[in-house]
Coordinates of C-alpha atoms in Angstrom, one line a residue:
Chain A
V1 CA -21.6 -13.4 2.6
P2 CA -17.9 -13.9 2.5
R3 CA -16.3 -14.7 5.7
Y4 CA -12.8 -13.5 6.3
R5 CA -10.1 -15.0 9.2
L6 CA -8.5 -11.9 10.4
L7 CA -4.7 -12.9 12.5
I8 CA -4.4 -10.3 15.4
E9 CA -2.2 -8.8 17.9
Y10 CA -2.5 -6.7 20.8
D11 CA -1.4 -5.5 23.4
G12 CA -3.9 -6.3 26.8
A13 CA -3.2 -3.8 28.8
P14 CA -5.8 -0.9 28.0
F15 CA -8.6 -3.5 27.3
V16 CA -10.9 -5.3 29.5
G17 CA -10.5 -8.2 27.9
W18 CA -11.6 -9.8 24.2
Q19 CA -15.1 -9.6 24.9
R20 CA -17.6 -6.8 24.9
Q21 CA -18.4 -5.5 28.8
S22 CA -20.0 -2.8 29.8
T23 CA -17.2 -1.8 32.1
G24 CA -15.0 -0.6 29.5
L25 CA -13.2 -1.2 25.9
S26 CA -12.5 -4.4 25.0
V27 CA -10.8 -5.6 22.4
Q28 CA -13.9 -6.8 20.1
Q29 CA -15.3 -3.3 20.1
A30 CA -12.2 -1.9 19.3
I31 CA -12.5 -4.0 16.1
E32 CA -15.7 -4.1 15.6
S33 CA -16.2 -0.7 15.8
A34 CA -13.0 0.0 13.1
F35 CA -15.0 -1.9 10.8
S36 CA -18.6 0.5 11.5
A37 CA -16.0 2.4 10.5
F38 CA -15.6 1.6 6.2
C39 CA -18.9 -1.1 6.1
A40 CA -22.2 -1.4 6.4
G41 CA -24.0 -2.5 9.0
P42 CA -22.9 -4.1 12.3
V43 CA -20.4 -7.4 12.1
D44 CA -19.6 -9.7 14.8
V45 CA -15.9 -10.8 15.5
V46 CA -15.7 -14.3 16.8
A47 CA -12.0 -15.0 18.1
A48 CA -10.7 -18.5 19.3
G49 CA -9.3 -17.7 22.9
R50 CA -11.5 -14.7 24.6
T51 CA -8.5 -13.8 26.4
D52 CA -8.9 -12.1 30.4
A53 CA -8.1 -8.3 31.1
G54 CA -5.0 -7.0 30.6
V55 CA -3.7 -11.0 28.6
H56 CA -2.0 -9.8 25.3
A57 CA -1.9 -11.4 22.0
L58 CA 0.9 -12.1 19.2
G59 CA -1.4 -14.8 17.2
Q60 CA -5.4 -14.6 18.2
V61 CA -7.5 -15.4 14.9
A62 CA -10.9 -14.7 14.8
H63 CA -13.7 -13.9 11.4
V64 CA -15.7 -11.9 10.8
D65 CA -18.7 -12.0 8.1
L66 CA -19.2 -9.0 5.5
R67 CA -22.2 -8.3 3.6
E68 CA -19.6 -7.1 0.5
P69 CA -16.9 -9.0 -0.5
M70 CA -13.4 -6.7 -0.5
L71 CA -9.8 -7.6 -1.2
P72 CA -8.0 -8.6 2.1
E73 CA -5.3 -6.6 2.3
R74 CA -7.7 -3.5 2.1
I75 CA -9.7 -4.8 4.9
A76 CA -6.3 -5.1 7.2
G77 CA -5.4 -1.4 6.1
A78 CA -8.3 0.3 6.6
I79 CA -8.5 -1.9 10.4
N80 CA -5.3 -0.7 10.9
A81 CA -6.3 3.3 9.8
H82 CA -9.5 3.2 11.7
I83 CA -8.3 1.7 15.1
R84 CA -5.1 3.8 15.9
P85 CA -4.0 4.7 18.6
H86 CA -5.4 1.4 20.4
P87 CA -2.7 -1.0 20.0
I88 CA -4.5 -3.5 17.8
S89 CA -3.1 -4.7 14.6
V90 CA -4.8 -6.9 11.9
L91 CA -1.5 -9.0 10.7
E92 CA -3.3 -10.9 8.0
V93 CA -6.7 -11.7 7.0
R94 CA -7.7 -14.5 4.4
L95 CA -10.8 -15.1 2.6
V96 CA -12.1 -18.4 4.2
P97 CA -15.2 -21.4 3.3
E98 CA -18.1 -20.5 5.7
T99 CA -17.9 -23.5 7.4
F100 CA -14.7 -21.9 9.1
H101 CA -15.5 -20.7 12.3
A102 CA -12.9 -19.1 14.7
R103 CA -14.0 -20.6 18.0
F104 CA -14.8 -24.0 17.0
A105 CA -12.7 -25.1 14.2
A106 CA -9.9 -24.9 16.4
T107 CA -7.6 -28.1 17.1
A108 CA -5.1 -26.1 19.4
R109 CA -4.2 -22.6 21.2
H110 CA -0.9 -21.8 22.3
Y111 CA -0.1 -19.6 25.2
R112 CA 3.4 -18.5 26.5
Y113 CA 3.8 -17.0 30.2
H114 CA 6.9 -14.9 31.0
I115 CA 7.8 -14.4 34.2
L116 CA 11.3 -11.9 34.8
D117 CA 13.0 -14.0 37.8
R118 CA 15.5 -11.3 38.8
R119 CA 15.6 -8.8 41.7
A120 CA 15.5 -5.4 39.5
P121 CA 12.3 -4.2 38.5
P122 CA 11.4 -4.6 34.7
T123 CA 12.3 -1.4 32.6
L124 CA 11.3 -2.3 28.9
D125 CA 9.4 -5.1 29.7
F126 CA 7.4 -3.7 32.1
G127 CA 3.6 -4.8 31.8
R128 CA 4.7 -7.4 29.4
V129 CA 6.1 -9.9 32.5
W130 CA 5.4 -10.8 35.9
H131 CA 8.5 -10.0 37.8
I132 CA 9.4 -12.2 40.7
P133 CA 12.3 -10.9 42.7
V134 CA 14.1 -14.2 43.7
R135 CA 15.7 -16.7 40.7
L136 CA 12.9 -19.4 40.4
D137 CA 14.6 -23.0 39.4
T138 CA 13.3 -24.0 36.4
E139 CA 14.0 -27.4 36.3
L140 CA 12.3 -28.3 39.0
M141 CA 9.0 -26.5 37.7
H142 CA 9.5 -27.8 34.3
A143 CA 9.4 -31.9 35.8
A144 CA 6.2 -31.1 38.2
A145 CA 4.4 -29.7 34.9
Q146 CA 4.4 -33.0 33.5
S147 CA 2.2 -34.2 35.8
L148 CA -0.5 -31.6 33.8
V149 CA -0.1 -32.9 30.3
G150 CA -2.8 -35.4 29.2
Y151 CA -6.2 -36.0 29.9
H152 CA -7.1 -35.0 33.5
D153 CA -10.0 -33.4 35.5
F154 CA -8.6 -29.5 35.9
T155 CA -10.9 -28.3 38.7
S156 CA -8.1 -27.4 40.8
F157 CA -6.9 -25.3 38.0
R158 CA -10.5 -23.3 36.9
A159 CA -11.7 -20.3 38.1
A160 CA -14.9 -19.8 40.0
E161 CA -16.9 -18.0 37.2
C162 CA -15.9 -20.6 34.6
Q163 CA -18.4 -21.7 32.5
A164 CA -17.2 -24.8 30.9
A165 CA -19.5 -27.9 31.0
S166 CA -16.6 -30.1 32.2
A167 CA -13.5 -29.9 33.9
L168 CA -12.1 -32.5 31.7
K169 CA -9.3 -31.4 29.4
T170 CA -5.7 -32.6 28.0
I171 CA -3.0 -30.3 28.1
R172 CA -0.4 -31.4 25.1
R173 CA 2.4 -29.4 26.0
L174 CA 3.8 -27.7 29.4
H175 CA 7.5 -27.1 28.8
V176 CA 8.9 -24.5 31.2
R177 CA 12.7 -23.1 29.8
R178 CA 14.9 -20.6 31.2
I179 CA 15.9 -17.5 28.9
G180 CA 18.5 -15.3 30.5
D181 CA 16.5 -13.9 33.4
M182 CA 13.1 -14.4 31.5
V183 CA 11.5 -17.8 32.0
E184 CA 9.3 -19.1 29.7
I185 CA 6.0 -21.2 30.2
A186 CA 4.7 -22.8 27.0
A187 CA 1.5 -24.3 27.3
S188 CA -0.8 -26.1 24.3
A189 CA -4.3 -27.6 24.3
R190 CA -7.3 -28.1 22.2
S191 CA -9.2 -25.3 25.0
F192 CA -7.8 -24.7 28.2
L193 CA -10.7 -24.4 31.4
H194 CA -11.2 -20.2 32.4
H195 CA -7.9 -19.0 34.7
Q196 CA -6.0 -22.3 33.6
V197 CA -3.1 -21.2 32.4
R198 CA -2.8 -18.5 34.8
N199 CA -3.3 -21.2 38.0
M200 CA -1.1 -23.6 36.7
V201 CA 1.8 -21.0 36.5
G202 CA 0.7 -19.5 39.9
T203 CA 1.3 -23.0 41.3
L204 CA 4.4 -24.1 39.1
K205 CA 5.8 -20.8 40.9
L206 CA 5.2 -22.2 44.3
V207 CA 7.8 -24.7 43.3
G208 CA 9.9 -22.6 41.1
E209 CA 11.0 -20.7 44.6
G210 CA 11.1 -23.8 46.7
K211 CA 7.9 -23.4 48.9
E212 CA 6.6 -26.3 47.5
P213 CA 8.2 -29.7 46.0
V214 CA 7.7 -31.7 43.0
R215 CA 4.8 -33.6 43.9
Y216 CA 2.5 -30.5 45.2
V217 CA 1.4 -30.2 41.5
A218 CA 0.3 -33.9 40.8
E219 CA -1.4 -33.3 44.2
A220 CA -3.1 -30.1 43.9
L221 CA -4.2 -32.0 40.3
A222 CA -5.4 -34.9 41.8
A223 CA -7.5 -33.2 44.9
R224 CA -9.8 -31.6 42.1
S225 CA -10.5 -28.3 44.5
R226 CA -9.2 -24.8 43.6
A227 CA -7.8 -24.0 47.1
A228 CA -5.0 -27.3 46.8
A229 CA -3.8 -25.2 43.5
G230 CA -1.6 -22.0 43.8
P231 CA -2.9 -18.7 43.3
T232 CA -4.0 -17.1 39.9
A233 CA -0.5 -15.3 38.6
P234 CA -1.4 -12.0 36.7
A235 CA -2.7 -11.4 33.1
L236 CA -0.4 -9.0 32.5
G237 CA 2.8 -12.4 31.9
L238 CA 0.2 -13.9 29.3
F239 CA 0.6 -14.2 25.5
L240 CA -2.0 -16.0 23.0
V241 CA 0.5 -16.8 20.6
G242 CA -1.3 -18.9 17.9
V243 CA -4.5 -20.5 17.0
D244 CA -4.0 -24.0 15.1
Y245 CA -7.1 -25.1 12.7
P246 CA -7.3 -27.9 10.3
S247 CA -5.2 -27.4 7.2
Chain B
V1 CA 36.5 6.7 47.9
P2 CA 35.6 3.5 46.9
R3 CA 34.4 3.2 43.3
Y4 CA 31.4 1.0 41.8
R5 CA 30.5 0.0 38.9
L6 CA 26.7 0.0 37.9
L7 CA 25.0 -2.3 34.9
I8 CA 21.9 -0.5 33.8
E9 CA 18.8 -1.1 31.7
Y10 CA 16.1 1.3 30.7
D11 CA 13.5 1.9 28.4
G12 CA 14.9 5.6 26.8
A13 CA 11.6 6.6 25.8
P14 CA 10.7 9.3 28.6
F15 CA 13.9 10.5 28.5
V16 CA 16.4 13.4 26.9
G17 CA 18.7 10.7 26.5
W18 CA 21.6 9.8 28.9
Q19 CA 23.3 13.4 29.7
R20 CA 21.9 16.2 31.7
Q21 CA 20.1 19.3 29.8
S22 CA 17.7 21.8 30.6
T23 CA 15.2 20.5 28.4
G24 CA 14.1 17.9 30.8
L25 CA 14.7 14.5 32.6
S26 CA 18.2 12.9 31.6
V27 CA 18.6 9.2 32.9
Q28 CA 21.6 10.3 34.7
Q29 CA 19.7 12.9 36.5
A30 CA 17.2 10.3 37.5
I31 CA 20.2 8.0 38.8
E32 CA 22.0 10.8 40.6
S33 CA 18.6 11.7 42.5
A34 CA 18.2 8.4 43.7
F35 CA 21.8 8.6 45.3
S36 CA 21.2 11.8 46.5
A37 CA 18.0 9.7 48.4
F38 CA 20.2 7.7 50.3
C39 CA 24.2 9.3 50.4
A40 CA 25.4 11.3 51.5
G41 CA 27.0 14.3 49.3
P42 CA 26.1 14.7 45.2
V43 CA 27.2 12.0 43.3
D44 CA 28.8 12.0 39.5
V45 CA 27.3 9.1 37.3
V46 CA 29.5 8.3 34.6
A47 CA 28.4 6.2 31.6
A48 CA 30.1 4.3 28.3
G49 CA 27.9 5.6 26.2
R50 CA 25.8 9.2 26.2
T51 CA 22.7 7.3 24.6
D52 CA 20.1 10.1 23.0
A53 CA 16.8 10.7 23.4
G54 CA 14.5 8.0 23.3
V55 CA 17.7 5.3 22.9
H56 CA 17.1 2.5 25.2
A57 CA 19.8 0.2 27.2
L58 CA 20.0 -3.2 28.2
G59 CA 23.2 -3.2 29.3
Q60 CA 24.7 0.8 29.7
V61 CA 27.6 0.7 32.4
A62 CA 28.4 3.3 34.9
H63 CA 30.7 4.1 37.3
V64 CA 30.5 6.3 40.5
D65 CA 32.3 7.3 43.4
L66 CA 30.2 7.1 47.0
R67 CA 32.0 8.5 50.5
E68 CA 30.9 5.7 52.2
P69 CA 31.4 2.0 51.4
M70 CA 28.1 0.4 51.1
L71 CA 27.3 -3.2 50.1
P72 CA 26.7 -3.7 46.4
E73 CA 23.4 -5.4 46.3
R74 CA 22.4 -2.6 49.0
I75 CA 22.8 0.2 46.1
A76 CA 21.0 -1.5 43.8
G77 CA 18.1 -2.3 46.0
A78 CA 18.1 1.5 47.3
I79 CA 18.7 2.9 43.9
N80 CA 15.6 0.8 42.2
A81 CA 13.5 2.0 45.0
H82 CA 14.2 5.3 44.8
I83 CA 14.3 5.5 41.4
R84 CA 10.4 4.6 40.6
P85 CA 8.6 5.0 38.6
H86 CA 10.9 6.0 36.0
P87 CA 11.7 2.8 34.2
I88 CA 15.4 2.8 35.0
S89 CA 17.1 -0.5 37.0
V90 CA 20.6 -1.6 38.5
L91 CA 20.8 -4.9 37.5
E92 CA 24.3 -5.3 39.1
V93 CA 26.6 -3.2 41.4
R94 CA 30.4 -3.8 41.7
L95 CA 33.4 -2.3 43.4
V96 CA 36.1 -1.7 41.2
P97 CA 39.1 -0.5 41.2
E98 CA 39.7 3.5 41.2
T99 CA 41.4 3.0 38.0
F100 CA 37.9 1.6 36.3
H101 CA 36.7 4.4 34.1
A102 CA 33.2 3.2 32.6
R103 CA 33.9 5.6 29.8
F104 CA 37.5 5.7 28.8
A105 CA 38.3 1.8 30.0
A106 CA 35.8 0.2 27.6
T107 CA 37.1 -1.6 25.1
A108 CA 33.9 -2.3 23.2
R109 CA 30.7 -0.6 22.7
H110 CA 27.6 -3.0 21.5
Y111 CA 24.8 -2.0 20.0
R112 CA 21.7 -3.0 18.4
Y113 CA 18.6 -1.8 16.0
H114 CA 15.3 -3.1 15.5
I115 CA 13.1 -2.4 12.4
L116 CA 9.9 -4.2 12.0
D117 CA 9.2 -4.8 8.5
R118 CA 5.5 -5.5 8.0
R119 CA 2.3 -3.6 6.7
A120 CA 0.5 -3.6 10.0
P121 CA 1.7 -1.1 12.5
P122 CA 3.6 -2.7 16.1
T123 CA 2.0 -3.0 19.0
L124 CA 3.7 -4.5 21.9
D125 CA 6.7 -3.2 20.0
F126 CA 5.3 0.3 20.2
G127 CA 8.1 2.7 20.3
R128 CA 10.5 0.0 20.4
V129 CA 11.0 -0.3 16.6
W130 CA 11.2 1.7 13.4
H131 CA 8.3 0.4 11.2
I132 CA 8.9 0.2 7.6
P133 CA 6.2 -0.9 6.3
V134 CA 7.3 -3.0 3.2
R135 CA 9.7 -6.1 3.8
L136 CA 13.7 -5.3 3.7
D137 CA 16.0 -7.4 1.6
T138 CA 18.2 -8.7 4.9
E139 CA 21.1 -9.8 2.7
L140 CA 21.4 -7.2 0.5
M141 CA 21.5 -4.7 3.4
H142 CA 24.0 -7.0 5.3
A143 CA 26.4 -7.4 2.2
A144 CA 26.0 -3.5 1.9
A145 CA 27.0 -3.2 5.8
Q146 CA 30.2 -4.9 5.2
S147 CA 31.9 -1.9 3.6
L148 CA 31.6 -0.3 6.7
V149 CA 33.4 -2.6 9.0
G150 CA 37.7 -1.8 9.2
Y151 CA 39.3 1.1 10.0
H152 CA 37.8 4.3 7.9
D153 CA 36.8 7.8 8.1
F154 CA 33.5 7.8 8.8
T155 CA 32.5 11.6 7.8
S156 CA 29.3 10.8 5.9
F157 CA 27.9 8.8 8.9
R158 CA 28.5 11.5 11.6
A159 CA 26.2 14.3 12.9
A160 CA 26.8 17.6 12.2
E161 CA 27.1 18.7 16.1
C162 CA 29.5 15.6 16.7
Q163 CA 32.2 16.7 18.6
A164 CA 35.1 14.0 18.3
A165 CA 38.1 15.5 16.9
S166 CA 38.6 12.5 13.8
A167 CA 36.3 10.9 11.9
L168 CA 38.3 7.7 12.1
K169 CA 36.9 5.1 13.6
T170 CA 37.0 1.4 13.9
I171 CA 33.9 -0.7 12.8
R172 CA 34.3 -4.5 14.3
R173 CA 30.8 -6.2 13.5
L174 CA 27.8 -5.1 11.5
H175 CA 25.3 -7.6 10.8
V176 CA 22.2 -7.9 9.9
R177 CA 19.9 -10.1 10.0
R178 CA 16.2 -11.4 10.1
I179 CA 14.6 -12.8 12.8
G180 CA 10.6 -13.0 11.6
D181 CA 9.1 -9.7 11.0
M182 CA 12.0 -8.0 12.5
V183 CA 15.3 -6.9 11.2
E184 CA 17.9 -6.7 13.4
I185 CA 21.3 -4.8 13.2
A186 CA 24.2 -5.7 15.4
A187 CA 27.2 -2.6 15.7
S188 CA 29.9 -3.5 18.2
A189 CA 33.1 -0.6 17.9
R190 CA 35.8 0.5 20.6
S191 CA 33.4 4.4 20.3
F192 CA 31.0 5.5 17.8
L193 CA 30.6 8.9 16.3
H194 CA 27.1 10.6 17.3
H195 CA 24.7 9.2 15.2
Q196 CA 26.5 6.7 13.6
V197 CA 24.8 3.9 14.6
R198 CA 21.4 5.7 13.5
N199 CA 23.1 6.9 10.0
M200 CA 24.5 3.5 9.2
V201 CA 21.1 2.3 9.6
G202 CA 19.2 5.0 7.5
T203 CA 21.7 4.2 5.1
L204 CA 21.1 0.3 4.7
K205 CA 17.4 1.3 4.7
L206 CA 17.4 2.6 1.2
V207 CA 19.4 -0.6 0.1
G208 CA 17.0 -3.2 1.9
E209 CA 14.2 -1.0 0.5
G210 CA 15.7 -1.8 -2.7
K211 CA 15.9 2.5 -3.5
E212 CA 20.1 2.4 -3.4
P213 CA 22.3 -0.5 -4.9
V214 CA 24.6 -2.6 -2.7
R215 CA 27.6 -0.6 -3.7
Y216 CA 25.7 2.9 -2.7
V217 CA 26.8 2.1 0.9
A218 CA 30.8 1.9 0.2
E219 CA 30.2 5.3 -1.9
A220 CA 28.7 7.1 0.8
L221 CA 31.1 6.2 3.2
A222 CA 34.0 7.0 0.5
A223 CA 32.4 10.4 -0.3
R224 CA 33.0 12.0 3.1
S225 CA 29.9 13.8 3.3
R226 CA 27.4 13.5 5.1
A227 CA 25.0 14.3 2.4
A228 CA 26.6 11.3 0.6
A229 CA 24.2 8.6 3.1
G230 CA 21.3 8.2 3.9
P231 CA 19.1 9.8 6.6
T232 CA 19.1 9.1 10.4
A233 CA 17.2 6.0 11.8
P234 CA 15.2 7.5 14.5
A235 CA 16.0 6.6 18.1
L236 CA 13.3 4.4 19.6
G237 CA 14.8 1.0 17.5
L238 CA 18.1 2.0 19.0
F239 CA 19.8 -0.2 22.1
L240 CA 22.8 -0.4 24.1
V241 CA 23.1 -3.7 24.3
G242 CA 26.6 -4.1 26.3
V243 CA 30.3 -3.0 26.9
D244 CA 33.2 -4.5 27.5
Y245 CA 36.3 -3.8 29.6
P246 CA 39.6 -5.5 30.0
S247 CA 39.4 -8.2 32.4

């Protein structure tokens, strides 16, 4: 059977997350339903990152097996036509070898988190930023973030419901920078624990506000206890920006 | 009476435009209503740019006279609290001399127009970009745009309803550049005719698509006839990004 790789963008606001749930519409279900409108038989769409409810994607990657070969650009056009009015778009489709696996073959996942740190509430960015009405110190946040880079036990930053067998992960990059009134936190790793990015952001935010010192982040990591780190940042500021595969 | 200068951001989608209309809610009316919730007597808010229905602002400037002096940061906080859930925020308030006039003292207005030129429809940018499903040639568009820079009779680019006494205007800057799948058109002038930016964009788009040659734009200008230029680009891609005043 031919396997296709999809590059997908979505506004996460109206969805219960990537994965099918009984509680509402998921991105996966919306895409699978669109496939069933022009393909025979059910299809399973497997994604690189099972984004949570409300999390957005600029570069989610997924794969799907079809019974019959189709031109890649026809697949993208058909999905994009059938999926309206849901805010999901397939940006690119490529025929790939059957050995390609969107989830297991991924060598890096890149996330970005946006905080709007000004007094006035967001307007055009509403629903795409975490609004913090005080100015954050991004230099302190960036310095503190560096203690999370590398191979560590991230027990302090994993959700209670996290199903990973181990809390050992390698953070490749965690950069904090200011762009005007926006604080951008960029995180890259082969894979992340459940809520790991949002828990790291919620912890760094306490340093940015001056409520905790820079060393708080390293101490939270060393404690190996969820209670030692900060609260979970809201989903709406998080974007899956891209996924890497071996070339 | 004390005069205050306001820096305002808004999502133009739900509004009939800046100016009060009988047909629906305007940005001006929403702001004046918020003022009346905490100030005695009616207030008039005068803006630099009377943006059309659907046009957004990142840096609209307005002035207002209050009967009683108030701390500028208290004004911003009160407006932002009372104006919810409308997507309007006052970013900054400053006490200014009574000689300051948001509309008549402005020395430059800066607009930006966003086109998304890819096959897939917008998701996160829905309502903030003009979606053109074919790739535009931004170098040709930029070259063509240069014939509009300078002091010209812009009859070909003004709306039929335009109330300006003269069609003579000076375009200071008209830059077209690509940022990924986005085409950004930046336009600056002391003032613009009604629909002038959108009519220039609609004309440049024909060059970008290859439907018209570069010289088409100069010829449209020289013709001094609205019929000689391209159609009006939709409001949803246009942003008022800032207004300059003598320092």
